[in-house]
Amino acid sequence: MLADSKSVRLVFCVAKFNENELRFKQKISQNSAAPETEAMSIILDIEWTQILQLETINLKMREIYTEL
């Protein structure tokens, strides 16, 4: 059950990251977005990348701890 919960959280993070990445690429391709909006999109993209990395590390640490 715990493994399923981990998988669901990781899938959610990946989906959210992909959603923000797509939104970022659409805004850049439109070239009509204000510079502030583009900057915010870049910040969101970076934040979701960091969250995904932290979640992955967290899940791996839990797996290691569980194995001990």
C-alpha atoms as a PDB file:
ATOM      1  CA  MET A   1       0.000   0.000   0.000  1.00  0.00           C
ATOM      2  CA  LEU A   2       2.824   2.407   0.860  1.00  0.00           C
ATOM      3  CA  ALA A   3       4.525   1.720  -2.465  1.00  0.00           C
ATOM      4  CA  ASP A   4       1.291   2.610  -4.272  1.00  0.00           C
ATOM      5  CA  SER A   5       1.138   5.901  -2.393  1.00  0.00           C
ATOM      6  CA  LYS A   6       4.734   6.687  -3.383  1.00  0.00           C
ATOM      7  CA  SER A   7       4.013   5.917  -7.007  1.00  0.00           C
ATOM      8  CA  VAL A   8       0.901   8.094  -7.028  1.00  0.00           C
ATOM      9  CA  ARG A   9       2.798  11.037  -5.516  1.00  0.00           C
ATOM     10  CA  LEU A  10       5.632  10.686  -7.993  1.00  0.00           C
ATOM     11  CA  VAL A  11       3.228  10.409 -10.935  1.00  0.00           C
ATOM     12  CA  PHE A  12       1.399  13.526  -9.701  1.00  0.00           C
ATOM     13  CA  CYS A  13       4.666  15.476  -9.457  1.00  0.00           C
ATOM     14  CA  VAL A  14       5.720  14.391 -12.935  1.00  0.00           C
ATOM     15  CA  ALA A  15       2.297  15.276 -14.360  1.00  0.00           C
ATOM     16  CA  LYS A  16       2.345  18.698 -12.693  1.00  0.00           C
ATOM     17  CA  PHE A  17       5.890  19.314 -13.927  1.00  0.00           C
ATOM     18  CA  ASN A  18       4.901  18.326 -17.480  1.00  0.00           C
ATOM     19  CA  GLU A  19       1.838  20.578 -17.300  1.00  0.00           C
ATOM     20  CA  ASN A  20       3.939  23.571 -16.240  1.00  0.00           C
ATOM     21  CA  GLU A  21       6.597  22.790 -18.817  1.00  0.00           C
ATOM     22  CA  LEU A  22       3.959  22.709 -21.576  1.00  0.00           C
ATOM     23  CA  ARG A  23       2.446  25.971 -20.342  1.00  0.00           C
ATOM     24  CA  PHE A  24       5.900  27.568 -20.295  1.00  0.00           C
ATOM     25  CA  LYS A  25       6.659  26.442 -23.864  1.00  0.00           C
ATOM     26  CA  GLN A  26       3.280  27.708 -25.105  1.00  0.00           C
ATOM     27  CA  LYS A  27       3.848  31.151 -23.600  1.00  0.00           C
ATOM     28  CA  ILE A  28       7.318  31.404 -25.075  1.00  0.00           C
ATOM     29  CA  SER A  29       6.092  30.303 -28.522  1.00  0.00           C
ATOM     30  CA  GLN A  30       3.291  32.885 -28.512  1.00  0.00           C
ATOM     31  CA  ASN A  31       5.796  35.738 -28.080  1.00  0.00           C
ATOM     32  CA  SER A  32       2.893  37.858 -26.879  1.00  0.00           C
ATOM     33  CA  ALA A  33       3.455  37.228 -23.186  1.00  0.00           C
ATOM     34  CA  ALA A  34       4.799  40.058 -21.079  1.00  0.00           C
ATOM     35  CA  PRO A  35       8.402  39.646 -19.883  1.00  0.00           C
ATOM     36  CA  GLU A  36       7.117  39.321 -16.298  1.00  0.00           C
ATOM     37  CA  THR A  37       4.915  36.400 -17.330  1.00  0.00           C
ATOM     38  CA  GLU A  38       7.802  34.679 -19.083  1.00  0.00           C
ATOM     39  CA  ALA A  39       9.985  35.180 -16.015  1.00  0.00           C
ATOM     40  CA  MET A  40       7.272  33.731 -13.778  1.00  0.00           C
ATOM     41  CA  SER A  41       6.942  30.732 -16.087  1.00  0.00           C
ATOM     42  CA  ILE A  42      10.673  30.123 -15.863  1.00  0.00           C
ATOM     43  CA  ILE A  43      10.514  30.340 -12.066  1.00  0.00           C
ATOM     44  CA  LEU A  44       7.603  27.868 -11.974  1.00  0.00           C
ATOM     45  CA  ASP A  45       9.500  25.523 -14.253  1.00  0.00           C
ATOM     46  CA  ILE A  46      12.544  25.643 -11.983  1.00  0.00           C
ATOM     47  CA  GLU A  47      10.433  25.178  -8.841  1.00  0.00           C
ATOM     48  CA  TRP A  48       8.681  22.096 -10.229  1.00  0.00           C
ATOM     49  CA  THR A  49      11.999  20.629 -11.316  1.00  0.00           C
ATOM     50  CA  GLN A  50      13.303  21.074  -7.779  1.00  0.00           C
ATOM     51  CA  ILE A  51      10.138  19.605  -6.252  1.00  0.00           C
ATOM     52  CA  LEU A  52      10.353  16.592  -8.546  1.00  0.00           C
ATOM     53  CA  GLN A  53      14.007  16.065  -7.646  1.00  0.00           C
ATOM     54  CA  LEU A  54      13.282  16.370  -3.914  1.00  0.00           C
ATOM     55  CA  GLU A  55      10.334  13.982  -4.128  1.00  0.00           C
ATOM     56  CA  THR A  56      12.486  11.456  -5.979  1.00  0.00           C
ATOM     57  CA  ILE A  57      15.224  11.722  -3.348  1.00  0.00           C
ATOM     58  CA  ASN A  58      12.649  11.471  -0.571  1.00  0.00           C
ATOM     59  CA  LEU A  59      11.116   8.337  -2.077  1.00  0.00           C
ATOM     60  CA  LYS A  60      14.526   6.718  -2.541  1.00  0.00           C
ATOM     61  CA  MET A  61      15.500   7.530   1.053  1.00  0.00           C
ATOM     62  CA  ARG A  62      12.265   5.983   2.312  1.00  0.00           C
ATOM     63  CA  GLU A  63      12.923   2.854   0.268  1.00  0.00           C
ATOM     64  CA  ILE A  64      16.433   2.576   1.702  1.00  0.00           C
ATOM     65  CA  TYR A  65      15.150   3.146   5.237  1.00  0.00           C
ATOM     66  CA  THR A  66      12.419   0.537   4.745  1.00  0.00           C
ATOM     67  CA  GLU A  67      14.993  -2.001   3.535  1.00  0.00           C
ATOM     68  CA  LEU A  68      17.116  -1.434   6.654  1.00  0.00           C
END
